[in-house]
Structures are given as C-alpha cells and as structure tokens.
PDB file of C-alpha atoms in Angstrom:
ATOM      1  CA  ASP A  91     -33.016  28.316 -12.628  1.00  0.00           C
ATOM      2  CA  TYR A  92     -35.500  29.115  -9.852  1.00  0.00           C
ATOM      3  CA  LYS A  93     -37.560  32.085  -8.812  1.00  0.00           C
ATOM      4  CA  VAL A  94     -36.761  32.764  -5.176  1.00  0.00           C
ATOM      5  CA  THR A  95     -39.878  33.881  -3.325  1.00  0.00           C
ATOM      6  CA  GLY A  96     -38.631  34.029   0.246  1.00  0.00           C
ATOM      7  CA  VAL A  97     -35.677  33.408   2.502  1.00  0.00           C
ATOM      8  CA  GLN A  98     -35.875  29.616   2.316  1.00  0.00           C
ATOM      9  CA  THR A  99     -38.611  28.952  -0.213  1.00  0.00           C
ATOM     10  CA  CYS A 100     -38.307  28.502  -3.934  1.00  0.00           C
ATOM     11  CA  ALA A 101     -41.131  28.305  -6.399  1.00  0.00           C
ATOM     12  CA  LEU A 102     -41.236  27.899 -10.117  1.00  0.00           C
ATOM     13  CA  PRO A 103     -42.235  31.201 -11.667  1.00  0.00           C
ATOM     14  CA  ILE A 104     -45.630  31.610 -13.261  1.00  0.00           C
ATOM     15  CA  TYR A 105     -45.550  33.222 -16.681  1.00  0.00           C
ATOM     16  CA  ASP A 106     -48.238  33.736 -19.223  1.00  0.00           C
ATOM     17  CA  ALA A 107     -49.178  30.689 -21.304  1.00  0.00           C
ATOM     18  CA  TYR A 108     -47.417  32.072 -24.401  1.00  0.00           C
ATOM     19  CA  ASN A 109     -43.945  32.136 -22.806  1.00  0.00           C
ATOM     20  CA  GLN A 110     -44.447  28.824 -21.003  1.00  0.00           C
ATOM     21  CA  PHE A 111     -45.427  27.135 -24.253  1.00  0.00           C
ATOM     22  CA  PHE A 112     -42.495  28.382 -26.329  1.00  0.00           C
ATOM     23  CA  ASP A 113     -39.599  28.791 -23.875  1.00  0.00           C
ATOM     24  CA  GLY A 114     -40.702  27.273 -20.591  1.00  0.00           C
ATOM     25  CA  PRO A 115     -40.602  29.162 -17.301  1.00  0.00           C
ATOM     26  CA  MET A 116     -37.288  30.769 -16.333  1.00  0.00           C
ATOM     27  CA  GLY A 117     -36.288  31.826 -12.855  1.00  0.00           C
ATOM     28  CA  ASP A 118     -34.382  34.740 -11.405  1.00  0.00           C
ATOM     29  CA  SER A 119     -31.739  32.881  -9.369  1.00  0.00           C
ATOM     30  CA  MET A 120     -28.823  30.669 -10.345  1.00  0.00           C
ATOM     31  CA  LEU A 121     -28.355  27.417  -8.406  1.00  0.00           C
ATOM     32  CA  VAL A 122     -25.479  24.942  -8.724  1.00  0.00           C
ATOM     33  CA  ASN A 123     -26.172  21.573  -7.097  1.00  0.00           C
ATOM     34  CA  GLY A 124     -29.036  23.285  -5.255  1.00  0.00           C
ATOM     35  CA  VAL A 125     -26.814  26.058  -3.825  1.00  0.00           C
ATOM     36  CA  ALA A 126     -27.057  29.790  -4.524  1.00  0.00           C
ATOM     37  CA  ASN A 127     -23.755  31.713  -4.834  1.00  0.00           C
ATOM     38  CA  PRO A 128     -21.631  28.545  -4.685  1.00  0.00           C
ATOM     39  CA  TYR A 129     -17.860  28.311  -4.495  1.00  0.00           C
ATOM     40  CA  LEU A 130     -15.439  25.418  -4.702  1.00  0.00           C
ATOM     41  CA  ASN A 131     -11.835  25.128  -3.560  1.00  0.00           C
ATOM     42  CA  VAL A 132      -9.899  23.625  -6.458  1.00  0.00           C
ATOM     43  CA  PRO A 133      -6.257  22.519  -6.501  1.00  0.00           C
ATOM     44  CA  GLY A 134      -3.824  24.517  -8.615  1.00  0.00           C
ATOM     45  CA  GLN A 135      -3.554  21.841 -11.299  1.00  0.00           C
ATOM     46  CA  MET A 136      -5.616  20.327 -14.108  1.00  0.00           C
ATOM     47  CA  VAL A 137      -9.179  19.681 -12.897  1.00  0.00           C
ATOM     48  CA  ARG A 138     -11.926  17.790 -14.727  1.00  0.00           C
ATOM     49  CA  PHE A 139     -15.543  18.946 -14.441  1.00  0.00           C
ATOM     50  CA  ARG A 140     -18.751  17.247 -15.519  1.00  0.00           C
ATOM     51  CA  LEU A 141     -21.331  19.850 -16.467  1.00  0.00           C
ATOM     52  CA  LEU A 142     -25.084  19.422 -16.897  1.00  0.00           C
ATOM     53  CA  ASN A 143     -27.537  22.138 -17.862  1.00  0.00           C
ATOM     54  CA  GLY A 144     -30.448  21.180 -15.625  1.00  0.00           C
ATOM     55  CA  SER A 145     -32.460  24.275 -16.551  1.00  0.00           C
ATOM     56  CA  ASN A 146     -35.695  23.534 -18.347  1.00  0.00           C
ATOM     57  CA  ALA A 147     -35.395  26.369 -20.874  1.00  0.00           C
ATOM     58  CA  ARG A 148     -32.273  28.516 -20.415  1.00  0.00           C
ATOM     59  CA  THR A 149     -29.171  28.136 -22.588  1.00  0.00           C
ATOM     60  CA  TYR A 150     -25.834  29.172 -21.101  1.00  0.00           C
ATOM     61  CA  MET A 151     -22.694  30.407 -22.841  1.00  0.00           C
ATOM     62  CA  LEU A 152     -20.133  29.167 -20.321  1.00  0.00           C
ATOM     63  CA  GLY A 153     -16.725  30.728 -19.871  1.00  0.00           C
ATOM     64  CA  PHE A 154     -14.386  31.847 -17.130  1.00  0.00           C
ATOM     65  CA  GLY A 155     -14.372  35.430 -15.875  1.00  0.00           C
ATOM     66  CA  ASP A 156     -10.735  35.910 -16.869  1.00  0.00           C
ATOM     67  CA  ASN A 157     -11.468  34.627 -20.412  1.00  0.00           C
ATOM     68  CA  SER A 158      -9.014  31.770 -19.921  1.00  0.00           C
ATOM     69  CA  ASP A 159      -9.171  28.663 -22.076  1.00  0.00           C
ATOM     70  CA  PHE A 160     -10.297  25.165 -21.125  1.00  0.00           C
ATOM     71  CA  TYR A 161     -10.452  21.817 -22.910  1.00  0.00           C
ATOM     72  CA  VAL A 162     -13.762  20.218 -23.880  1.00  0.00           C
ATOM     73  CA  ILE A 163     -13.192  16.461 -23.775  1.00  0.00           C
ATOM     74  CA  ALA A 164     -16.683  14.899 -23.831  1.00  0.00           C
ATOM     75  CA  SER A 165     -20.339  15.626 -24.557  1.00  0.00           C
ATOM     76  CA  ASP A 166     -23.667  13.766 -24.418  1.00  0.00           C
ATOM     77  CA  GLY A 167     -22.326  11.383 -27.041  1.00  0.00           C
ATOM     78  CA  GLY A 168     -19.290  10.399 -24.964  1.00  0.00           C
ATOM     79  CA  LEU A 169     -15.651  11.265 -25.453  1.00  0.00           C
ATOM     80  CA  LEU A 170     -14.854  13.535 -28.360  1.00  0.00           C
ATOM     81  CA  ALA A 171     -12.545  12.286 -31.119  1.00  0.00           C
ATOM     82  CA  ALA A 172     -10.054  14.893 -29.883  1.00  0.00           C
ATOM     83  CA  PRO A 173     -10.201  17.501 -27.116  1.00  0.00           C
ATOM     84  CA  PHE A 174     -10.619  21.078 -28.251  1.00  0.00           C
ATOM     85  CA  LEU A 175      -9.450  24.256 -26.598  1.00  0.00           C
ATOM     86  CA  THR A 176     -11.945  27.102 -26.215  1.00  0.00           C
ATOM     87  CA  ASN A 177     -12.929  29.921 -23.888  1.00  0.00           C
ATOM     88  CA  ARG A 178     -16.719  29.658 -24.486  1.00  0.00           C
ATOM     89  CA  LEU A 179     -19.116  26.728 -24.552  1.00  0.00           C
ATOM     90  CA  PRO A 180     -22.840  27.007 -25.337  1.00  0.00           C
ATOM     91  CA  VAL A 181     -24.807  24.514 -23.227  1.00  0.00           C
ATOM     92  CA  HIS A 182     -28.483  23.991 -24.054  1.00  0.00           C
ATOM     93  CA  PRO A 183     -31.075  22.507 -21.650  1.00  0.00           C
ATOM     94  CA  GLY A 184     -30.317  18.886 -20.842  1.00  0.00           C
ATOM     95  CA  GLU A 185     -26.870  18.908 -22.473  1.00  0.00           C
ATOM     96  CA  ARG A 186     -23.838  17.477 -20.709  1.00  0.00           C
ATOM     97  CA  TYR A 187     -20.179  18.239 -21.226  1.00  0.00           C
ATOM     98  CA  GLU A 188     -16.899  17.338 -19.595  1.00  0.00           C
ATOM     99  CA  ILE A 189     -14.185  19.966 -19.481  1.00  0.00           C
ATOM    100  CA  VAL A 190     -10.625  20.128 -18.160  1.00  0.00           C
ATOM    101  CA  LYS A 191      -9.348  23.409 -16.751  1.00  0.00           C
ATOM    102  CA  ASP A 192      -5.727  24.197 -15.864  1.00  0.00           C
ATOM    103  CA  PHE A 193      -5.566  26.131 -12.576  1.00  0.00           C
ATOM    104  CA  SER A 194      -1.794  25.692 -12.107  1.00  0.00           C
ATOM    105  CA  MET A 195      -0.952  29.369 -12.675  1.00  0.00           C
ATOM    106  CA  MET A 196      -3.814  30.652 -10.486  1.00  0.00           C
ATOM    107  CA  VAL A 197      -2.886  29.458  -6.970  1.00  0.00           C
ATOM    108  CA  GLY A 198      -4.076  31.994  -4.401  1.00  0.00           C
ATOM    109  CA  ASN A 199      -6.545  33.578  -6.807  1.00  0.00           C
ATOM    110  CA  ASN A 200     -10.244  33.160  -7.493  1.00  0.00           C
ATOM    111  CA  VAL A 201     -11.863  32.725 -10.893  1.00  0.00           C
ATOM    112  CA  THR A 202     -15.557  32.741 -11.712  1.00  0.00           C
ATOM    113  CA  LEU A 203     -17.472  30.496 -14.078  1.00  0.00           C
ATOM    114  CA  LYS A 204     -19.920  32.753 -15.886  1.00  0.00           C
ATOM    115  CA  SER A 205     -22.664  32.652 -18.442  1.00  0.00           C
ATOM    116  CA  TYR A 206     -21.987  35.117 -21.225  1.00  0.00           C
ATOM    117  CA  SER A 207     -25.626  35.101 -22.330  1.00  0.00           C
ATOM    118  CA  THR A 208     -25.223  38.323 -24.306  1.00  0.00           C
ATOM    119  CA  GLU A 209     -22.981  36.378 -26.704  1.00  0.00           C
ATOM    120  CA  LEU A 210     -25.821  33.980 -27.586  1.00  0.00           C
ATOM    121  CA  PRO A 211     -27.965  34.662 -30.655  1.00  0.00           C
ATOM    122  CA  ASN A 212     -30.948  36.804 -29.652  1.00  0.00           C
ATOM    123  CA  THR A 213     -33.309  33.977 -30.645  1.00  0.00           C
ATOM    124  CA  VAL A 214     -32.006  31.590 -27.954  1.00  0.00           C
ATOM    125  CA  PRO A 215     -33.776  31.399 -24.557  1.00  0.00           C
ATOM    126  CA  GLY A 216     -31.432  33.170 -22.184  1.00  0.00           C
ATOM    127  CA  ASN A 217     -30.802  36.102 -24.530  1.00  0.00           C
ATOM    128  CA  ILE A 218     -34.323  36.992 -25.642  1.00  0.00           C
ATOM    129  CA  THR A 219     -35.747  40.313 -24.505  1.00  0.00           C
ATOM    130  CA  GLY A 220     -38.826  42.324 -25.241  1.00  0.00           C
ATOM    131  CA  MET A 221     -42.245  40.860 -25.903  1.00  0.00           C
ATOM    132  CA  MET A 222     -40.853  37.364 -26.664  1.00  0.00           C
ATOM    133  CA  GLY A 223     -38.525  37.158 -23.648  1.00  0.00           C
ATOM    134  CA  ASN A 224     -39.188  36.533 -19.980  1.00  0.00           C
ATOM    135  CA  ASN A 225     -37.221  39.695 -19.086  1.00  0.00           C
ATOM    136  CA  GLY A 226     -35.952  38.438 -15.733  1.00  0.00           C
ATOM    137  CA  PRO A 227     -32.655  39.504 -14.138  1.00  0.00           C
ATOM    138  CA  LEU A 228     -30.772  36.627 -15.821  1.00  0.00           C
ATOM    139  CA  ASP A 229     -32.255  37.214 -19.284  1.00  0.00           C
ATOM    140  CA  ALA A 230     -29.983  38.842 -21.879  1.00  0.00           C
ATOM    141  CA  ALA A 231     -27.356  39.476 -19.204  1.00  0.00           C
ATOM    142  CA  ASP A 232     -23.957  38.064 -18.340  1.00  0.00           C
ATOM    143  CA  PHE A 233     -23.938  36.609 -14.824  1.00  0.00           C
ATOM    144  CA  ASP A 234     -21.810  34.587 -12.410  1.00  0.00           C
ATOM    145  CA  ILE A 235     -22.524  30.891 -11.961  1.00  0.00           C
ATOM    146  CA  MET A 236     -19.928  29.894  -9.377  1.00  0.00           C
ATOM    147  CA  GLU A 237     -16.541  30.852  -7.969  1.00  0.00           C
ATOM    148  CA  PHE A 238     -13.445  28.664  -7.912  1.00  0.00           C
ATOM    149  CA  ARG A 239     -10.930  29.400  -5.161  1.00  0.00           C
ATOM    150  CA  VAL A 240      -7.559  28.057  -6.240  1.00  0.00           C
ATOM    151  CA  VAL A 241      -5.567  26.388  -3.456  1.00  0.00           C
ATOM    152  CA  PRO A 242      -2.147  24.659  -3.642  1.00  0.00           C
ATOM    153  CA  PRO A 243      -2.033  21.573  -5.849  1.00  0.00           C
ATOM    154  CA  ILE A 244      -2.493  18.078  -4.478  1.00  0.00           C
ATOM    155  CA  PRO A 245       0.917  16.400  -4.166  1.00  0.00           C
ATOM    156  CA  ARG A 246       1.347  13.541  -6.622  1.00  0.00           C
ATOM    157  CA  SER A 247       3.373  10.430  -6.081  1.00  0.00           C
ATOM    158  CA  GLU A 248       6.524  10.103  -8.204  1.00  0.00           C
ATOM    159  CA  GLU A 249       5.051   7.274 -10.239  1.00  0.00           C
ATOM    160  CA  HIS A 250       2.302   9.525 -11.627  1.00  0.00           C
ATOM    161  CA  THR A 251       4.294  12.750 -11.930  1.00  0.00           C
ATOM    162  CA  SER A 252       6.411  11.458 -14.814  1.00  0.00           C
ATOM    163  CA  GLU A 253       3.275  10.595 -16.820  1.00  0.00           C
ATOM    164  CA  LEU A 254       1.755  14.072 -16.526  1.00  0.00           C
ATOM    165  CA  GLN A 255       4.237  16.553 -17.899  1.00  0.00           C
ATOM    166  CA  SER A 256       1.907  18.950 -19.710  1.00  0.00           C
ATOM    167  CA  PRO A 257      -1.800  19.809 -20.009  1.00  0.00           C
ATOM    168  CA  CYS A 258      -1.897  18.017 -23.353  1.00  0.00           C
ATOM    169  CA  ASN A 259      -0.570  14.818 -21.765  1.00  0.00           C
ATOM    170  CA  LEU A 260      -3.289  14.927 -19.102  1.00  0.00           C
ATOM    171  CA  VAL A 261      -6.089  15.393 -21.615  1.00  0.00           C
ATOM    172  CA  CYS A 262      -4.702  12.640 -23.850  1.00  0.00           C
ATOM    173  CA  ARG A 263      -4.276  10.376 -20.833  1.00  0.00           C
ATOM    174  CA  LEU A 264      -7.900  10.967 -19.817  1.00  0.00           C
ATOM    175  CA  LEU A 265      -8.992  10.015 -23.314  1.00  0.00           C
ATOM    176  CA  LEU A 266      -6.912   6.844 -23.289  1.00  0.00           C
ATOM    177  CA  GLU A 267      -8.238   5.745 -19.909  1.00  0.00           C
ATOM    178  CA  LYS A 268     -11.846   6.062 -21.100  1.00  0.00           C
ATOM    179  CA  LYS A 269     -11.489   3.972 -24.264  1.00  0.00           C
TER     180      LYS A 269
END
C-alpha cells in the first residue's frame, strides 16, 4: 500500500493528522512482494499460498475474479481444526492466512486475485469514504491484486499420485503433515 510519486520512487503518503491517527496512511498503489501489477505462473493443480496483509491500515476482502472457491487451512494461530471452503476472506492488517486453490480446471486461462473492498462494512479502513476516509483510488473500490497464469500441472511420481485423489485428500494430507 504505497503512494507512487514517480517512475521509480515511492513515498508514504502524507495525510492530515486526523486520518493518520485513526486509520494510518493509505497509498494509491498495490504491491505484492514489492512488485506492482504482479503475475505468477501456477501449475494446473492444487496450490498452497501463504498470505500476509503487510498494509499498515487497509483491510482486504480477498477473492478470485471468477468467484471460485478456495480452502482456508491456517491463520495466525496455526492450522485450523478443519479447512473451510469459501470464495471471500477478509484479511486485516498484520493477519496471515494459508489457502489452497485448485487450478486443475483452469489450464491455459488466467485468474485474478482481487480485493472486493466494497463488500467490507463501511466502517472498515479500505471501504470508508467521505470525510472519514482517505478517498484514494483503492478506497471503497474493488481492485486487482495479482494475476495467476495457469500452466500445465507438474508431473507427479506414481508413489504420490495414489495419495492425492481429490482436493479434499490434499487438504487433509496437508493438515496431517503439519501436526
């Protein structure tokens, strides 16, 4: 969450003391691992992601652009008692989650991870407008975070293929390996 001030310079935005005190400064550009407009080639299979909201004030309502589901398997507190299937995940500043997404039916296509900020309550930083909001281009707007380009799956050896017969088996297997 940075305010881009030039071609290769980034600066934290300066807001009035009121907004900095209550919400913290919010930028006008989305960065993932320090990269603007990022993309990642992912294999057409189950893929595990570790997510961290490194923004100092903005909350994100994460979901995929095609509204497809994903499993949430862990949070700040570690592995969940059971994975849960959802198509939206609110992530507040400093929160971490681990998700598993099935890309097996998407080979050759692209899908975008988005923030559906307009689905957040209008009291949460990221969906506040008017006098109380920062009113930047990412405020109270849905926006792209990154693109996933789905490539053919990674071939698995026969010994592992028999263990992973369905998405549920993979998620359960991940949980068992972590215990």
